[in-house]
XYZ file of N, CA and C in Angstrom:
528
model
N 52.198 -127.164 23.163
C 51.385 -126.850 22.076
C 51.560 -127.869 21.157
N 50.262 -127.801 20.727
C 49.643 -129.165 19.320
C 50.007 -128.118 18.182
N 50.910 -129.287 17.626
C 51.154 -128.880 16.421
C 50.378 -130.029 15.180
N 49.886 -128.886 14.022
C 49.047 -129.724 13.079
C 50.058 -129.360 11.904
N 49.561 -130.261 10.745
C 50.520 -130.361 9.241
C 50.322 -128.978 8.989
N 49.074 -128.419 8.830
C 48.963 -127.300 8.165
C 49.578 -126.019 9.002
N 49.721 -126.342 10.090
C 50.728 -125.197 10.657
C 52.035 -125.763 10.984
N 52.567 -126.623 10.900
C 53.978 -127.099 10.594
C 54.602 -126.582 9.287
N 53.422 -126.483 7.918
C 53.609 -126.256 6.830
C 53.929 -124.642 6.495
N 52.753 -123.820 7.586
C 52.566 -122.518 7.637
C 54.301 -122.136 8.410
N 54.449 -123.436 9.518
C 55.696 -122.847 10.308
C 57.237 -122.712 9.556
N 56.996 -123.474 8.254
C 58.414 -123.889 7.344
C 58.140 -122.338 6.446
N 56.851 -122.132 6.453
C 57.248 -121.012 5.404
C 57.628 -119.790 5.418
N 57.242 -119.815 7.332
C 57.826 -118.358 8.035
C 59.147 -118.520 8.153
N 59.682 -119.847 8.150
C 60.912 -120.000 8.780
C 61.731 -119.308 7.023
N 61.608 -119.746 6.449
C 61.938 -119.776 4.884
C 61.792 -117.945 4.762
N 60.785 -118.034 4.953
C 60.882 -116.152 4.794
C 61.637 -115.388 5.680
N 61.571 -115.569 7.182
C 62.196 -115.072 7.729
C 63.824 -115.436 8.140
N 64.313 -116.264 8.198
C 65.633 -117.095 8.572
C 66.301 -117.387 7.297
N 65.685 -117.291 6.385
C 66.434 -118.069 4.712
C 66.439 -119.218 4.999
N 66.849 -119.826 3.854
C 67.250 -121.218 3.407
C 68.051 -122.030 4.269
N 69.450 -121.869 4.727
C 70.315 -122.501 5.310
C 69.492 -122.363 6.713
N 68.925 -121.969 7.405
C 68.462 -121.997 8.735
C 66.966 -123.582 8.454
N 66.686 -123.484 7.220
C 65.296 -124.278 7.380
C 66.193 -125.523 6.951
N 67.201 -125.537 6.370
C 68.535 -126.679 6.102
C 68.189 -127.146 7.351
N 69.265 -126.067 8.278
C 69.064 -126.909 9.280
C 68.449 -126.991 10.541
N 66.813 -127.061 10.358
C 65.766 -127.843 10.629
C 65.211 -129.123 10.222
N 65.476 -129.074 8.970
C 65.242 -130.088 8.427
C 66.239 -131.487 8.709
N 67.372 -130.970 9.284
C 68.442 -131.911 9.655
C 68.601 -132.459 10.739
N 68.073 -131.558 11.555
C 67.504 -131.681 12.736
C 66.255 -132.988 13.150
N 65.263 -132.605 12.324
C 64.216 -133.535 12.103
C 64.777 -135.035 11.823
N 65.555 -134.951 10.373
C 66.014 -136.140 9.810
C 66.846 -136.684 10.996
N 67.465 -136.380 11.732
C 68.801 -137.077 12.585
C 67.787 -137.321 13.862
N 66.859 -136.626 14.620
C 65.548 -137.282 15.181
C 65.049 -138.224 14.935
N 64.325 -138.899 13.660
C 64.219 -139.732 13.260
C 65.084 -140.887 13.237
N 66.024 -140.558 12.744
C 67.074 -141.407 12.621
C 67.811 -142.097 14.553
N 67.435 -141.083 14.787
C 67.734 -141.387 16.010
C 67.066 -142.371 16.827
N 65.744 -142.189 16.621
C 64.802 -143.308 16.859
C 64.795 -144.523 16.396
N 64.962 -144.635 14.809
C 65.340 -145.840 14.654
C 66.479 -147.068 14.933
N 67.527 -145.863 15.153
C 68.791 -146.569 15.415
C 68.626 -146.874 17.088
N 67.596 -146.318 18.234
C 67.558 -146.926 19.355
C 66.683 -147.989 19.052
N 65.779 -148.335 18.546
C 64.809 -148.915 18.363
C 65.821 -150.680 17.988
N 66.607 -149.974 16.621
C 67.436 -151.028 16.361
C 68.317 -151.573 17.636
N 68.692 -151.134 18.688
C 69.712 -151.704 19.483
C 68.898 -152.593 20.469
N 67.650 -152.126 20.772
C 66.751 -152.431 21.433
C 66.622 -154.146 21.003
N 66.015 -153.812 19.882
C 66.031 -154.653 19.286
C 67.287 -156.084 18.872
N 68.419 -155.713 19.349
C 69.881 -156.352 18.819
C 70.050 -156.692 20.553
N 69.728 -155.933 21.292
C 69.837 -156.472 22.293
C 69.259 -157.762 23.164
N 67.907 -157.591 22.465
C 67.434 -158.715 23.042
C 67.169 -159.678 22.477
N 67.781 -160.148 21.213
C 68.023 -160.885 20.251
C 69.213 -161.661 20.633
N 70.350 -160.820 21.743
C 71.654 -161.479 22.464
C 70.603 -162.318 23.348
N 70.288 -161.501 24.304
C 69.755 -161.857 25.289
C 68.913 -163.376 25.803
N 68.093 -163.432 24.008
C 67.298 -164.427 24.251
C 67.999 -166.015 23.196
N 69.020 -165.375 22.911
C 70.215 -166.039 22.318
C 69.239 -166.452 20.709
N 68.949 -164.888 19.958
C 68.718 -165.174 18.800
C 69.439 -164.555 18.005
N 69.816 -165.019 17.119
C 70.255 -164.614 15.788
C 69.738 -164.216 14.515
N 69.335 -162.520 14.550
C 69.209 -161.892 12.989
C 69.353 -162.557 11.932
N 68.167 -162.504 10.909
C 68.770 -162.823 9.580
C 70.212 -162.772 8.868
N 70.332 -161.651 8.874
C 71.567 -160.452 8.244
C 72.210 -160.813 8.925
N 72.599 -161.227 10.007
C 73.815 -161.959 10.762
C 74.521 -163.568 10.910
N 73.397 -164.071 10.482
C 73.300 -165.707 10.403
C 74.630 -166.022 9.028
N 75.489 -166.755 10.079
C 76.356 -167.640 8.493
C 75.914 -169.039 8.216
N 76.253 -169.181 7.155
C 75.725 -170.266 6.680
C 76.836 -171.048 6.069
N 76.870 -172.496 6.048
C 78.182 -173.411 5.154
C 77.539 -174.503 4.693
N 77.999 -174.456 3.691
C 77.696 -175.574 2.751
C 77.910 -176.880 3.388
N 78.795 -176.861 4.289
C 79.209 -178.327 5.214
C 78.389 -178.498 6.256
N 77.595 -179.434 6.842
C 76.900 -179.222 7.338
C 77.296 -180.074 9.177
N 78.200 -180.397 9.151
C 78.739 -180.892 10.755
C 78.743 -180.169 11.602
N 78.095 -181.026 12.876
C 77.847 -180.391 13.851
C 79.011 -179.136 14.346
N 80.158 -179.329 14.120
C 81.608 -178.602 14.423
C 81.288 -176.910 13.977
N 81.012 -177.378 12.401
C 81.099 -176.384 11.773
C 79.645 -175.540 12.144
N 78.620 -176.394 12.098
C 77.543 -175.517 12.940
C 77.609 -174.598 14.123
N 78.293 -175.427 14.594
C 78.121 -174.554 16.165
C 79.383 -173.543 16.060
N 80.374 -173.440 15.262
C 81.147 -172.745 15.293
C 80.641 -171.403 14.150
N 79.985 -172.114 13.204
C 79.170 -170.726 12.455
C 78.289 -169.779 13.243
N 77.365 -170.943 14.260
C 76.726 -170.031 15.328
C 77.534 -168.987 16.503
N 78.652 -169.611 16.684
C 79.760 -168.773 17.715
C 80.129 -167.303 16.987
N 80.120 -167.444 15.437
C 80.734 -166.087 14.815
C 79.454 -165.719 14.504
N 78.319 -165.605 14.793
C 76.953 -165.227 14.449
C 76.973 -164.512 16.016
N 76.766 -165.003 16.504
C 76.711 -164.521 18.505
C 77.855 -163.063 18.287
N 79.031 -163.453 17.670
C 80.309 -162.322 17.849
C 80.005 -161.038 17.080
N 79.205 -161.544 16.051
C 79.297 -160.675 14.823
C 77.696 -159.397 15.240
N 76.888 -160.194 15.950
C 75.492 -159.443 16.973
C 76.572 -158.616 17.598
N 77.389 -159.099 18.599
C 78.095 -158.235 19.885
C 78.369 -157.067 18.783
N 79.124 -157.256 18.016
C 80.060 -156.364 16.964
C 79.265 -155.206 16.633
N 77.875 -155.852 15.920
C 76.722 -154.916 15.683
C 76.271 -154.129 16.568
N 76.370 -154.473 18.061
C 75.688 -153.890 18.584
C 76.265 -153.161 19.177
N 77.303 -152.959 19.581
C 78.979 -151.973 19.670
C 79.073 -150.979 18.352
N 78.352 -150.959 17.237
C 78.792 -150.223 16.164
C 77.103 -149.341 16.233
N 76.227 -150.121 16.587
C 74.807 -149.307 16.493
C 74.888 -148.391 17.885
N 75.940 -148.871 18.607
C 75.759 -147.789 20.058
C 76.934 -146.546 19.463
N 77.689 -146.984 19.226
C 78.865 -145.803 18.857
C 77.960 -144.824 17.509
N 77.156 -144.977 16.567
C 76.575 -144.645 15.875
C 75.738 -143.655 16.247
N 74.853 -143.945 17.365
C 73.637 -143.644 17.840
C 74.460 -142.638 18.771
N 75.186 -142.978 19.485
C 76.124 -141.594 20.291
C 76.453 -140.653 19.394
N 76.846 -141.209 18.247
C 77.321 -139.621 17.206
C 76.143 -138.597 17.173
N 74.826 -139.534 16.545
C 74.031 -138.757 15.920
C 73.263 -138.186 16.899
N 73.088 -138.511 18.467
C 72.926 -137.545 19.432
C 73.572 -136.698 19.774
N 75.159 -136.768 19.904
C 75.640 -135.346 19.879
C 75.790 -134.514 18.597
N 75.351 -134.623 17.641
C 75.098 -134.235 16.418
C 73.915 -133.092 16.461
N 72.937 -133.942 17.124
C 71.489 -133.159 17.660
C 71.558 -132.027 18.441
N 72.745 -132.497 19.395
C 72.482 -131.340 20.798
C 73.288 -130.302 19.737
N 74.319 -130.630 18.914
C 75.054 -129.427 18.343
C 74.180 -128.673 17.622
N 73.145 -129.292 16.815
C 72.549 -128.730 15.713
C 71.531 -127.771 16.689
N 70.848 -128.355 17.905
C 70.044 -127.844 18.694
C 70.855 -126.383 19.175
N 72.273 -126.524 19.727
C 72.784 -125.528 20.172
C 73.022 -124.415 19.066
N 73.133 -124.762 17.773
C 73.312 -123.610 17.185
C 72.177 -122.870 16.462
N 70.882 -123.901 16.105
C 69.340 -123.212 15.831
C 69.407 -122.470 17.620
N 69.374 -122.389 18.320
C 69.108 -121.168 19.221
C 69.465 -120.377 19.551
N 70.873 -120.008 18.743
C 71.443 -119.082 18.596
C 71.069 -118.155 17.546
N 70.078 -118.940 16.432
C 69.770 -118.356 15.198
C 68.442 -117.777 15.095
N 67.734 -118.763 15.758
C 66.129 -118.636 15.224
C 65.683 -117.849 17.182
N 64.663 -117.126 17.521
C 63.999 -116.945 18.466
C 63.387 -117.645 19.117
N 63.479 -117.196 20.533
C 63.326 -118.634 21.586
C 62.080 -119.061 21.188
N 60.969 -117.993 20.871
C 59.431 -118.757 20.544
C 59.659 -119.826 19.329
N 60.432 -119.303 18.802
C 60.502 -120.032 17.216
C 61.497 -121.256 17.701
N 62.414 -121.443 18.441
C 63.072 -122.350 18.722
C 62.276 -123.839 19.277
N 61.752 -123.105 20.193
C 60.589 -124.279 21.069
C 59.795 -125.233 20.201
N 59.402 -124.090 19.124
C 58.357 -124.755 18.107
C 59.139 -125.671 16.905
N 60.635 -125.291 17.185
C 61.315 -126.242 15.968
C 61.374 -127.784 17.148
N 62.219 -127.635 17.852
C 62.254 -128.549 18.955
C 60.852 -129.536 18.853
N 59.948 -128.516 19.396
C 58.736 -129.817 19.531
C 58.252 -130.722 18.163
N 58.689 -129.951 16.846
C 58.557 -130.089 15.747
C 59.556 -131.582 15.600
N 60.668 -131.085 16.010
C 61.654 -132.436 15.744
C 61.054 -133.380 16.759
N 60.470 -132.943 18.001
C 60.275 -134.584 18.978
C 59.158 -135.146 18.460
N 58.400 -133.876 17.600
C 57.100 -135.084 17.400
C 57.180 -136.068 15.972
N 58.458 -135.537 15.404
C 58.719 -136.719 14.517
C 59.800 -137.734 14.844
N 60.496 -137.639 15.908
C 61.264 -138.661 16.158
C 60.165 -139.538 17.400
N 58.953 -139.119 17.460
C 58.396 -140.003 18.152
C 57.252 -140.768 17.025
N 57.017 -139.910 16.529
C 56.218 -140.865 15.127
C 57.394 -141.818 14.421
N 58.482 -141.797 14.400
C 59.686 -142.679 13.842
C 59.719 -143.782 14.932
N 59.774 -143.196 16.235
C 60.311 -144.713 17.377
C 59.009 -145.514 16.967
N 57.616 -144.791 17.334
C 56.497 -145.981 17.092
C 56.559 -146.751 15.945
N 56.899 -146.101 14.762
C 56.606 -147.230 13.441
C 57.761 -148.008 13.791
N 58.996 -147.744 13.973
C 60.121 -148.406 14.263
C 59.806 -149.590 15.282
N 59.725 -149.205 15.918
C 58.942 -150.229 17.412
C 58.063 -151.655 17.295
N 56.939 -150.809 16.286
C 56.546 -152.287 15.554
C 56.994 -152.576 15.139
N 57.767 -152.483 14.184
C 58.482 -153.173 13.261
C 59.401 -154.276 13.651
N 60.476 -153.567 14.624
C 61.499 -154.523 15.453
C 60.733 -155.714 16.404
N 59.220 -155.243 17.064
C 58.988 -155.919 17.900
C 58.243 -157.357 16.613
N 57.429 -157.163 15.658
C 57.058 -158.142 14.359
C 58.414 -158.722 14.389
N 59.818 -158.288 14.016
C 60.871 -159.213 13.602
C 61.230 -160.012 14.817
N 61.321 -159.476 16.255
C 61.792 -160.047 17.327
C 60.535 -161.705 17.112
N 59.455 -161.303 17.417
C 58.303 -162.588 17.296
C 58.567 -163.174 16.241
N 58.845 -162.801 15.267
C 59.165 -164.088 14.306
C 60.886 -164.595 14.329
N 61.327 -163.943 14.959
C 62.608 -165.051 15.324
C 62.465 -165.834 16.237
N 61.420 -165.535 17.195
C 61.004 -166.201 18.250
C 60.511 -167.301 17.986
N 59.102 -167.545 16.872
C 58.943 -168.390 16.447
C 59.667 -169.381 15.472
N 60.471 -168.843 14.549
C 61.071 -170.049 14.493
C 62.094 -170.537 14.887
N 62.843 -170.278 16.071
C 63.656 -170.570 17.120
C 62.679 -171.493 17.611
N 61.466 -171.416 18.326
C 60.700 -172.264 18.708
C 60.074 -173.605 17.581
N 59.401 -173.313 16.333
C 59.569 -174.414 15.721
C 60.680 -175.118 15.688
N 61.612 -174.557 15.427
C 63.210 -175.590 15.035
C 63.457 -176.461 15.639
N 63.401 -175.954 17.597
C 63.298 -176.252 18.763
C 62.549 -178.161 19.262
N 60.905 -177.820 18.109
C 60.449 -178.795 18.512
C 60.592 -179.710 17.287
N 60.505 -181.272 18.502
C 60.767 -182.399 17.327
C 59.355 -183.216 17.480
N 58.929 -183.341 16.713
C 57.993 -184.181 16.386
C 57.918 -185.838 16.218
N 58.080 -186.356 17.672
C 58.348 -187.636 17.679
C 57.102 -188.493 17.426
N 56.275 -188.395 17.237
C 55.089 -189.038 16.652
C 54.487 -188.804 15.315
N 55.422 -187.980 14.527
C 55.377 -188.131 13.505
C 55.470 -189.650 12.707
N 54.336 -189.643 11.208
C 54.453 -190.917 11.055
C 55.577 -190.976 9.620
N 55.950 -191.709 9.510
C 57.215 -191.832 8.499
C 56.721 -192.836 7.410
N 57.101 -192.622 6.303
C 56.663 -193.691 5.149
C 57.905 -194.691 5.105
N 58.135 -195.503 5.920
C 59.315 -196.163 5.937
C 59.806 -196.762 4.556
N 58.469 -197.069 3.980
C 58.748 -198.018 2.977
C 60.104 -197.144 1.785
N 60.139 -195.546 1.976
C 61.069 -194.951 1.128
C 62.667 -194.708 1.641
N 62.577 -195.738 3.174
C 63.875 -195.415 3.086
C 64.789 -196.053 2.973
N 64.771 -197.648 2.537
C 65.303 -198.392 2.208
C 64.799 -199.012 0.472
N 65.308 -198.794 0.015
C 64.927 -199.356 -1.404
C 65.408 -200.644 -1.870
N 64.457 -201.646 -2.433
C 65.442 -203.266 -2.874
C 65.873 -202.635 -3.895
N 67.037 -203.048 -4.349
C 67.436 -202.654 -5.643
C 67.270 -203.900 -6.426
N 66.881 -204.876 -6.029
C 66.799 -206.120 -7.132
C 65.128 -205.664 -7.583
N 64.250 -205.503 -7.168
C 62.857 -205.257 -7.151
C 62.516 -203.799 -7.978
N 63.586 -202.847 -8.175
C 62.991 -201.276 -8.543
C 62.932 -201.585 -10.022
N 63.173 -202.230 -10.851
C 63.165 -202.391 -12.009
C 62.213 -202.645 -12.953
N 61.434 -203.382 -11.822
C 59.905 -204.015 -12.626
C 58.898 -202.786 -12.762
């Protein structure tokens, strides 16, 4: 069944007229939760790919004002631990969202008739797919950007020309 925006609008008006506002709120909540599930699914995929590729997302990077190698390696280790914890948090949140979606679908199944229930589920599925596509594009861009940053920081230009006169300053000749 193909749903267009005018059809969806008419359907929501029909739901308001037939079942009243509480049912409309349940349907809106189902749609919002479906979109949230899509975003969290992509976010979990992004974080697992970061972990697999040894990348740390910017929001989880730890920095120190002291730049010794030991402190830097400790900060990187703690950042990886934060990434693993974030992945766990997202997975738990995603499971909770999926449980809420199933409860809402179960509740709606007994509130609306079968024909309307199919349209409600189809509408929420389409909203989920749309949010999934948009979120996927964003997460891919973020991952590619992190990969580029990693590649540019790992590349050292050996043939770079340095202005060696600026390395050492002769204190006796600088006052002239």
